[in-house]
Coordinates of C-alpha atoms in Angstrom, one line a residue:
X1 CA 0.0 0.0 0.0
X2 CA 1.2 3.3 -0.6
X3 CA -0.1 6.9 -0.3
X4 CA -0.5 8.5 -3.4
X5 CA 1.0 12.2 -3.8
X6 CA 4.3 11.5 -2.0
X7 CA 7.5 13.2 -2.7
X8 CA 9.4 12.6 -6.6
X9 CA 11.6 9.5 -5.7
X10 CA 8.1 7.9 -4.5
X11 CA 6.0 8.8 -7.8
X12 CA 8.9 7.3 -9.4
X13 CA 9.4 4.1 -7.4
X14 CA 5.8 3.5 -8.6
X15 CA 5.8 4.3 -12.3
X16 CA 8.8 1.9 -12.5
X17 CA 6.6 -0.7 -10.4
X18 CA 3.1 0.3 -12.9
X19 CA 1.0 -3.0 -12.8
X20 CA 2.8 -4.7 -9.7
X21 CA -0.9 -6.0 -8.3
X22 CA 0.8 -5.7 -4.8
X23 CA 1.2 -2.1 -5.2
X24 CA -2.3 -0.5 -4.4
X25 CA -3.2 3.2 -3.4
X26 CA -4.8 3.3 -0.2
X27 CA -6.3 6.9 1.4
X28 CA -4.7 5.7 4.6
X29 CA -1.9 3.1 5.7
X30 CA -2.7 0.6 8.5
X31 CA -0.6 -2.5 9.5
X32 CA -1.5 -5.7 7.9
X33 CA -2.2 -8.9 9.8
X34 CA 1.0 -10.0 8.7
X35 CA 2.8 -6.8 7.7
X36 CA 6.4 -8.6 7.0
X37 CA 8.5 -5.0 6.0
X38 CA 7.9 -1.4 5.6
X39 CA 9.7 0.5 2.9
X40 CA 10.0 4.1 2.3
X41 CA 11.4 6.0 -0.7
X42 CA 12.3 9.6 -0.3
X43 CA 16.0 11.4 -0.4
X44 CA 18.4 9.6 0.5
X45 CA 19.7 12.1 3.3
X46 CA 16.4 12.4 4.9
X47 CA 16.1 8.6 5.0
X48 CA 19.2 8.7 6.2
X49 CA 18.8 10.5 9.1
X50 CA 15.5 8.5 9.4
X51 CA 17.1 5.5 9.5
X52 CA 20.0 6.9 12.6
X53 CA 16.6 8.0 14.8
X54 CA 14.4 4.7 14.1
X55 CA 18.2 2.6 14.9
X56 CA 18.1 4.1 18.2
X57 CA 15.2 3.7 19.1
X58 CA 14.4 -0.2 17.9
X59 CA 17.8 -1.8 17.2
X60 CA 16.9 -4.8 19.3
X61 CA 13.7 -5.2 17.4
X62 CA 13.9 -4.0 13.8
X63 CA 16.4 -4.8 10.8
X64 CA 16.8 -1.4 8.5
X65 CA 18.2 -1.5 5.5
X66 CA 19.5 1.8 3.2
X67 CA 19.8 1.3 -0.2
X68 CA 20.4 3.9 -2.7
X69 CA 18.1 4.5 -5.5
X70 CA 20.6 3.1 -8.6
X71 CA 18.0 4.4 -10.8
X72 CA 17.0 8.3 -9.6
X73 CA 20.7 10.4 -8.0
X74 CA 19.7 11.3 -4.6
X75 CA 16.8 8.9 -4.0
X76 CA 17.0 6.0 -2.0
X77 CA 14.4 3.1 0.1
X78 CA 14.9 2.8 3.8
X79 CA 13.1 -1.0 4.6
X80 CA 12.3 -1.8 7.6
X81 CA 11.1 -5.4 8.9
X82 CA 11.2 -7.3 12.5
X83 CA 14.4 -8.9 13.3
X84 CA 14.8 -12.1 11.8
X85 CA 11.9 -11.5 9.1
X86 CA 14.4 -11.4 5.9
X87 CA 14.9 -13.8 3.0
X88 CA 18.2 -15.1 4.6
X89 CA 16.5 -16.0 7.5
X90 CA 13.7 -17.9 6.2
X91 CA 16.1 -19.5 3.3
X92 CA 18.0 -21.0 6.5
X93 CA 14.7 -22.0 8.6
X94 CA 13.7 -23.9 5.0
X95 CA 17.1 -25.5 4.8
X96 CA 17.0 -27.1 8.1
X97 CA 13.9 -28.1 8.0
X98 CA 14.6 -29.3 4.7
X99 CA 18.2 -30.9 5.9
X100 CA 19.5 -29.4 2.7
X101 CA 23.1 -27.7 3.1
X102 CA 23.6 -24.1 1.9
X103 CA 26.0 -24.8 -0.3
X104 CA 23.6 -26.7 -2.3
X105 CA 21.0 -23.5 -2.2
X106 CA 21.0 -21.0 -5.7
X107 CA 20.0 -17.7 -5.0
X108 CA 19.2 -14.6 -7.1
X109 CA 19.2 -10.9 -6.3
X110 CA 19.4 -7.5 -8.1
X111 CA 19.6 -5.2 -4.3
X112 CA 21.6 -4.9 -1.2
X113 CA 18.9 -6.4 0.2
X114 CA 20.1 -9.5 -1.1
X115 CA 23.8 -9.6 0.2
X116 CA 22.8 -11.9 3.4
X117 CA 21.4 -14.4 0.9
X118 CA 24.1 -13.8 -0.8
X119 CA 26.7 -14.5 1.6
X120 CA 24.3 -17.7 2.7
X121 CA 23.8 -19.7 -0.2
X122 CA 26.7 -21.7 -2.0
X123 CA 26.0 -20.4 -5.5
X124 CA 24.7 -16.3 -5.8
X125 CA 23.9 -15.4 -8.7
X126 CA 23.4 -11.8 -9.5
X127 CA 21.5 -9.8 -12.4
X128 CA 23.3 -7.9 -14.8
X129 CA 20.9 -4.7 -14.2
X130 CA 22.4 -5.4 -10.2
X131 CA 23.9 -2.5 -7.5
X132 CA 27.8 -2.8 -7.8
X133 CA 28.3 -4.2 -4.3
X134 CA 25.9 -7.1 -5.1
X135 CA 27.6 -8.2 -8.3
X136 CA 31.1 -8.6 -6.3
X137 CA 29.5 -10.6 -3.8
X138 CA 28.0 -13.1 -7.1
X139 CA 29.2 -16.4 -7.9
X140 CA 27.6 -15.7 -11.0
X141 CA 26.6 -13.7 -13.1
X142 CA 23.2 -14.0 -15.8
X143 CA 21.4 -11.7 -18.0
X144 CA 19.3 -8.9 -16.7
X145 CA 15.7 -8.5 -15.1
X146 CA 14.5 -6.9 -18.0
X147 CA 15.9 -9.8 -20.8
X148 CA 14.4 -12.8 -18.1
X149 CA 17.9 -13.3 -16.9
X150 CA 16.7 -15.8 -13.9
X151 CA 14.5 -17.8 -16.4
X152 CA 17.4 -17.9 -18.9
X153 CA 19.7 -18.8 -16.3
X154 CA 17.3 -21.9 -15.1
X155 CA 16.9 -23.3 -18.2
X156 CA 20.4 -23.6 -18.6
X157 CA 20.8 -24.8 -15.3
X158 CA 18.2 -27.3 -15.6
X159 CA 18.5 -28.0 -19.4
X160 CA 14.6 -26.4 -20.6
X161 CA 14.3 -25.3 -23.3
X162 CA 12.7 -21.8 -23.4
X163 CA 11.2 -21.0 -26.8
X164 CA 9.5 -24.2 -25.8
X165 CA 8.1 -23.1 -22.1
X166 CA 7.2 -19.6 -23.5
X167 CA 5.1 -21.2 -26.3
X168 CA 3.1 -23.7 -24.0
X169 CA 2.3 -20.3 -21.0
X170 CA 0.6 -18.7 -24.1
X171 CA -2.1 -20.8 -24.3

């Protein structure tokens, strides 16, 4: 959910994101049932300072994570979620549960947000269209979001042919 009318980086955050059916305008934000993160986009220096003041006051409960806008100089996305509500840390729950070691788990990422999964999983692979520091943590290395880079990358991996898979999710 998002207010509509926010500041520039927000309007657009949300024209890059146009038909994302989790993205919906709402007159007025209220937590979820199961509200797993918060994000907001804005200046980076004012999320910045943001991020310092909600640090001090819930670092034993929160994770906070700044990323810079890659996209749009100046912008950035503060997210906020509980501590331990990540992907690492459900990727590891999964793998125990699963008795699967990490070094047998594939992961994908384009964000910062992604560098504990990263550093996780025995083979990162990281989209070309990815933030600097993300790429240097990759294993590996596939085409971007925008040229189905993690669908390519699969049906390498797994021998599929795509022309094929594309064909039959037409009908």
């Amino acid at each position: 959910m998002y207010l509509p009318g926010g500041n520039d980086f927000q309007r657009l955050f949300i024209e890059k994101r146009a038909g994302e059916p989790r993205l919906k305008p709402s007159s007025r934000l209220s937590p979820l049932d199961k509200t797993l993160s918060v994000t907001f986009v804005g200046a980076h220096s004012r999320l910045e300072r943001l991020s310092e003041d909600l640090h001090l006051a819930f670092a034993d409960a929160v994770t906070l994570r700044l990323m810079r806008d890659i996209c749009h100089e100046g912008g950035a996305t503060l997210e906020l979620s509980g501590r331990g509500v990540d992907k690492v840390h459900r990727i590891e729950k999964l793998c125990r549960e699963l008795g699967i070691s990490p070094s047998n788990v594939t992961v994908f990422g384009d964000h910062l947000n992604d560098l504990a999964m990263f550093r996780f999983a025995g083979t990162s692979v990281a989209v070309a269209n990815a933030v600097p520091e993300l790429k240097h943590e990759a294993t590996r290395h596939c085409a971007s979001n925008d040229e189905e880079g993690v669908a390519l990358y699969l049906c390498e991996a797994f021998d599929l042919d795509i022309a094929a898979i594309k064909e039959r999710s037409a009908c």
